[in-house]
PDB file of C-alpha atoms and ligand atoms in Angstrom:
ATOM      1  CA  UNK A   1      39.385 104.907 -50.732  1.00 71.00           C
ATOM      2  CA  UNK A   2      40.518 108.810 -51.002  1.00 75.00           C
ATOM      3  CA  UNK A   3      40.081 109.158 -46.853  1.00 75.00           C
ATOM      4  CA  UNK A   4      42.276 106.719 -46.266  1.00 78.00           C
ATOM      5  CA  UNK A   5      45.134 108.969 -47.320  1.00 80.00           C
ATOM      6  CA  UNK A   6      47.435 110.880 -45.155  1.00 80.00           C
ATOM      7  CA  UNK A   7      45.422 114.161 -45.404  1.00 78.00           C
ATOM      8  CA  UNK A   8      47.977 116.398 -46.349  1.00 72.00           C
ATOM      9  CA  UNK A   9      48.070 114.531 -49.643  1.00 83.00           C
ATOM     10  CA  UNK A  10      44.024 114.130 -49.492  1.00 90.00           C
ATOM     11  CA  UNK A  11      43.869 117.691 -49.890  1.00 92.00           C
ATOM     12  CA  UNK A  12      46.210 117.950 -52.757  1.00 94.00           C
ATOM     13  CA  UNK A  13      44.342 115.522 -54.400  1.00 95.00           C
ATOM     14  CA  UNK A  14      40.439 117.185 -54.532  1.00 95.00           C
ATOM     15  CA  UNK A  15      42.121 120.697 -54.631  1.00 96.00           C
ATOM     16  CA  UNK A  16      43.218 118.936 -58.268  1.00 97.00           C
ATOM     17  CA  UNK A  17      40.380 117.304 -58.836  1.00 97.00           C
ATOM     18  CA  UNK A  18      38.290 119.771 -57.949  1.00 97.00           C
ATOM     19  CA  UNK A  19      40.146 122.785 -59.687  1.00 97.00           C
ATOM     20  CA  UNK A  20      41.780 120.957 -62.300  1.00 97.00           C
ATOM     21  CA  UNK A  21      44.952 122.686 -63.919  1.00 96.00           C
ATOM     22  CA  UNK A  22      45.285 123.119 -67.960  1.00 97.00           C
ATOM     23  CA  UNK A  23      42.035 121.446 -68.219  1.00 97.00           C
ATOM     24  CA  UNK A  24      40.818 122.415 -72.091  1.00 98.00           C
ATOM     25  CA  UNK A  25      41.474 121.128 -75.461  1.00 97.00           C
ATOM     26  CA  UNK A  26      44.147 122.299 -77.735  1.00 95.00           C
ATOM     27  CA  UNK A  27      43.186 122.645 -80.941  1.00 92.00           C
ATOM     28  CA  UNK A  28      46.825 123.137 -82.711  1.00 93.00           C
ATOM     29  CA  UNK A  29      47.956 119.714 -80.666  1.00 95.00           C
ATOM     30  CA  UNK A  30      50.195 118.143 -81.902  1.00 93.00           C
ATOM     31  CA  UNK A  31      50.562 115.532 -80.163  1.00 95.00           C
ATOM     32  CA  UNK A  32      47.090 113.825 -79.131  1.00 95.00           C
ATOM     33  CA  UNK A  33      47.018 110.387 -76.909  1.00 96.00           C
ATOM     34  CA  UNK A  34      44.182 109.099 -75.292  1.00 97.00           C
ATOM     35  CA  UNK A  35      43.265 105.658 -72.745  1.00 97.00           C
ATOM     36  CA  UNK A  36      40.750 104.644 -70.338  1.00 98.00           C
ATOM     37  CA  UNK A  37      40.633 102.617 -67.626  1.00 97.00           C
ATOM     38  CA  UNK A  38      38.140 100.341 -67.637  1.00 96.00           C
ATOM     39  CA  UNK A  39      38.109  99.073 -63.990  1.00 93.00           C
ATOM     40  CA  UNK A  40      37.279 102.548 -62.514  1.00 96.00           C
ATOM     41  CA  UNK A  41      35.140 104.012 -65.370  1.00 97.00           C
ATOM     42  CA  UNK A  42      38.114 106.747 -66.233  1.00 98.00           C
ATOM     43  CA  UNK A  43      38.806 107.745 -69.461  1.00 98.00           C
ATOM     44  CA  UNK A  44      41.205 110.904 -70.522  1.00 98.00           C
ATOM     45  CA  UNK A  45      42.464 112.459 -73.460  1.00 98.00           C
ATOM     46  CA  UNK A  46      45.985 114.973 -73.687  1.00 97.00           C
ATOM     47  CA  UNK A  47      46.629 117.488 -75.877  1.00 97.00           C
ATOM     48  CA  UNK A  48      50.731 118.737 -75.904  1.00 96.00           C
ATOM     49  CA  UNK A  49      51.949 121.307 -78.514  1.00 95.00           C
ATOM     50  CA  UNK A  50      55.942 120.589 -78.693  1.00 93.00           C
ATOM     51  CA  UNK A  51      58.718 123.622 -79.565  1.00 90.00           C
ATOM     52  CA  UNK A  52      62.562 122.843 -79.896  1.00 89.00           C
ATOM     53  CA  UNK A  53      61.941 119.666 -78.339  1.00 88.00           C
ATOM     54  CA  UNK A  54      60.188 121.586 -75.800  1.00 95.00           C
ATOM     55  CA  UNK A  55      56.398 120.136 -74.311  1.00 96.00           C
ATOM     56  CA  UNK A  56      54.956 123.912 -75.479  1.00 96.00           C
ATOM     57  CA  UNK A  57      51.709 123.293 -74.000  1.00 97.00           C
ATOM     58  CA  UNK A  58      49.632 120.626 -72.317  1.00 98.00           C
ATOM     59  CA  UNK A  59      46.267 120.160 -71.907  1.00 98.00           C
ATOM     60  CA  UNK A  60      43.621 116.846 -70.961  1.00 98.00           C
ATOM     61  CA  UNK A  61      39.980 116.312 -70.722  1.00 98.00           C
ATOM     62  CA  UNK A  62      38.150 113.386 -69.454  1.00 98.00           C
ATOM     63  CA  UNK A  63      36.328 112.164 -66.487  1.00 97.00           C
ATOM     64  CA  UNK A  64      36.718 109.875 -63.743  1.00 97.00           C
ATOM     65  CA  UNK A  65      37.553 109.120 -59.778  1.00 96.00           C
ATOM     66  CA  UNK A  66      39.617 111.893 -58.031  1.00 96.00           C
ATOM     67  CA  UNK A  67      43.347 110.374 -58.136  1.00 96.00           C
ATOM     68  CA  UNK A  68      42.918 109.541 -61.895  1.00 97.00           C
ATOM     69  CA  UNK A  69      41.363 113.293 -62.322  1.00 98.00           C
ATOM     70  CA  UNK A  70      43.804 114.953 -59.830  1.00 98.00           C
ATOM     71  CA  UNK A  71      46.682 112.833 -61.565  1.00 98.00           C
ATOM     72  CA  UNK A  72      46.344 114.021 -64.961  1.00 98.00           C
ATOM     73  CA  UNK A  73      45.748 117.408 -63.717  1.00 98.00           C
ATOM     74  CA  UNK A  74      49.548 117.522 -61.685  1.00 97.00           C
ATOM     75  CA  UNK A  75      51.082 115.718 -63.983  1.00 98.00           C
ATOM     76  CA  UNK A  76      49.566 118.727 -67.062  1.00 98.00           C
ATOM     77  CA  UNK A  77      50.981 120.833 -65.101  1.00 96.00           C
ATOM     78  CA  UNK A  78      54.364 119.770 -64.292  1.00 96.00           C
ATOM     79  CA  UNK A  79      54.564 118.975 -68.272  1.00 97.00           C
ATOM     80  CA  UNK A  80      54.998 122.661 -69.880  1.00 96.00           C
ATOM     81  CA  UNK A  81      58.647 123.608 -70.821  1.00 96.00           C
ATOM     82  CA  UNK A  82      60.566 120.018 -69.957  1.00 97.00           C
ATOM     83  CA  UNK A  83      62.007 118.267 -72.470  1.00 96.00           C
ATOM     84  CA  UNK A  84      60.742 114.507 -74.011  1.00 94.00           C
ATOM     85  CA  UNK A  85      62.940 113.571 -71.972  1.00 94.00           C
ATOM     86  CA  UNK A  86      63.138 114.729 -69.174  1.00 96.00           C
ATOM     87  CA  UNK A  87      58.901 114.218 -69.314  1.00 96.00           C
ATOM     88  CA  UNK A  88      60.698 110.628 -69.530  1.00 95.00           C
ATOM     89  CA  UNK A  89      62.315 110.795 -66.215  1.00 96.00           C
ATOM     90  CA  UNK A  90      59.365 111.986 -64.758  1.00 97.00           C
ATOM     91  CA  UNK A  91      57.171 109.594 -65.221  1.00 97.00           C
ATOM     92  CA  UNK A  92      59.323 106.633 -64.753  1.00 95.00           C
ATOM     93  CA  UNK A  93      60.356 107.861 -61.322  1.00 95.00           C
ATOM     94  CA  UNK A  94      56.883 108.081 -60.453  1.00 95.00           C
ATOM     95  CA  UNK A  95      56.307 104.450 -61.573  1.00 95.00           C
ATOM     96  CA  UNK A  96      59.330 103.196 -59.340  1.00 94.00           C
ATOM     97  CA  UNK A  97      57.367 105.484 -56.444  1.00 92.00           C
ATOM     98  CA  UNK A  98      54.947 103.434 -57.165  1.00 93.00           C
ATOM     99  CA  UNK A  99      56.333  99.696 -57.431  1.00 92.00           C
ATOM    100  CA  UNK A 100      58.057 100.728 -53.955  1.00 90.00           C
ATOM    101  CA  UNK A 101      61.644 101.510 -55.984  1.00 92.00           C
ATOM    102  CA  UNK A 102      63.624 103.788 -54.362  1.00 86.00           C
ATOM    103  CA  UNK A 103      62.727 107.300 -56.749  1.00 81.00           C
ATOM    104  CA  UNK A 104      65.348 109.003 -58.765  1.00 84.00           C
ATOM    105  CA  UNK A 105      65.609 112.260 -55.947  1.00 87.00           C
ATOM    106  CA  UNK A 106      67.213 114.512 -58.738  1.00 91.00           C
ATOM    107  CA  UNK A 107      63.235 114.366 -60.340  1.00 93.00           C
ATOM    108  CA  UNK A 108      61.065 117.110 -59.085  1.00 92.00           C
ATOM    109  CA  UNK A 109      57.922 115.860 -58.995  1.00 93.00           C
ATOM    110  CA  UNK A 110      55.751 118.573 -57.938  1.00 93.00           C
ATOM    111  CA  UNK A 111      52.494 117.803 -56.860  1.00 94.00           C
ATOM    112  CA  UNK A 112      52.726 114.063 -57.956  1.00 95.00           C
ATOM    113  CA  UNK A 113      54.138 113.861 -54.689  1.00 92.00           C
ATOM    114  CA  UNK A 114      51.231 113.788 -53.269  1.00 93.00           C
ATOM    115  CA  UNK A 115      50.072 110.528 -54.788  1.00 94.00           C
ATOM    116  CA  UNK A 116      53.039 108.873 -53.354  1.00 91.00           C
ATOM    117  CA  UNK A 117      50.630 107.238 -51.191  1.00 89.00           C
ATOM    118  CA  UNK A 118      48.621 106.177 -53.853  1.00 92.00           C
ATOM    119  CA  UNK A 119      50.259 102.967 -53.600  1.00 92.00           C
ATOM    120  CA  UNK A 120      48.573 101.389 -50.658  1.00 89.00           C
ATOM    121  CA  UNK A 121      45.970 100.444 -53.338  1.00 90.00           C
ATOM    122  CA  UNK A 122      46.958  98.979 -55.843  1.00 89.00           C
ATOM    123  CA  UNK A 123      43.645  98.891 -57.378  1.00 89.00           C
ATOM    124  CA  UNK A 124      44.521 103.007 -57.372  1.00 93.00           C
ATOM    125  CA  UNK A 125      47.798 102.776 -58.710  1.00 95.00           C
ATOM    126  CA  UNK A 126      46.224 102.413 -62.731  1.00 96.00           C
ATOM    127  CA  UNK A 127      43.668 104.967 -62.046  1.00 96.00           C
ATOM    128  CA  UNK A 128      46.986 107.488 -60.732  1.00 97.00           C
ATOM    129  CA  UNK A 129      49.013 105.817 -63.488  1.00 97.00           C
ATOM    130  CA  UNK A 130      46.385 106.211 -66.645  1.00 98.00           C
ATOM    131  CA  UNK A 131      47.641 109.389 -67.247  1.00 98.00           C
ATOM    132  CA  UNK A 132      50.987 108.647 -66.698  1.00 97.00           C
ATOM    133  CA  UNK A 133      51.219 106.046 -69.733  1.00 97.00           C
ATOM    134  CA  UNK A 134      49.012 107.887 -71.932  1.00 98.00           C
ATOM    135  CA  UNK A 135      51.296 110.875 -71.924  1.00 97.00           C
ATOM    136  CA  UNK A 136      54.304 108.481 -72.177  1.00 96.00           C
ATOM    137  CA  UNK A 137      52.848 106.065 -74.647  1.00 96.00           C
ATOM    138  CA  UNK A 138      51.253 109.667 -76.735  1.00 95.00           C
ATOM    139  CA  UNK A 139      54.746 110.950 -77.164  1.00 93.00           C
ATOM    140  CA  UNK A 140      56.550 108.012 -77.933  1.00 91.00           C
ATOM    141  CA  UNK A 141      54.600 107.637 -80.719  1.00 89.00           C
ATOM    142  CA  UNK A 142      54.190 111.192 -81.512  1.00 80.00           C
ATOM    143  CA  UNK A 143      57.991 112.148 -81.552  1.00 59.00           C
ATOM    144  CA  UNK A 144      61.301 110.522 -83.147  1.00 49.00           C
ATOM    145  CA  UNK A 145      63.847 110.841 -80.656  1.00 43.00           C
TER     146      UNK A 145
HETATM  147 ZN1   ZN B   1      39.903 105.669 -61.260  1.00 52.69          ZN
END
């Protein structure tokens, strides 16, 4: 499937897959959240620390297809320094993008934007969304807002 993505996007995704950013465990994480996409065999665990209502450090571990692992790497990179509300907006914007709705232009997606082409492949949207769903649920369960 990755061969069918636009070349530019494909390269960004493969780069994150081969050289993931923020990969590893955080022993002092206040939030640990995990999930899986059994359809594809993707597994991810996110580790987050919080300080002053913001994400301090974000790390992830996992295995699976290029889309799922690249999405986790891109998201982890975007999380550090963001408030819980900003993270919620970022994730909502990605979900809108996947549904084909107009995304919030004021949200900086960073490399996550390269996943926009995945929406043409509905089965793969689950791969991309795994990381977003895990972080969203982890923050909802672990943070009193
Ligand atoms: Zn997958």
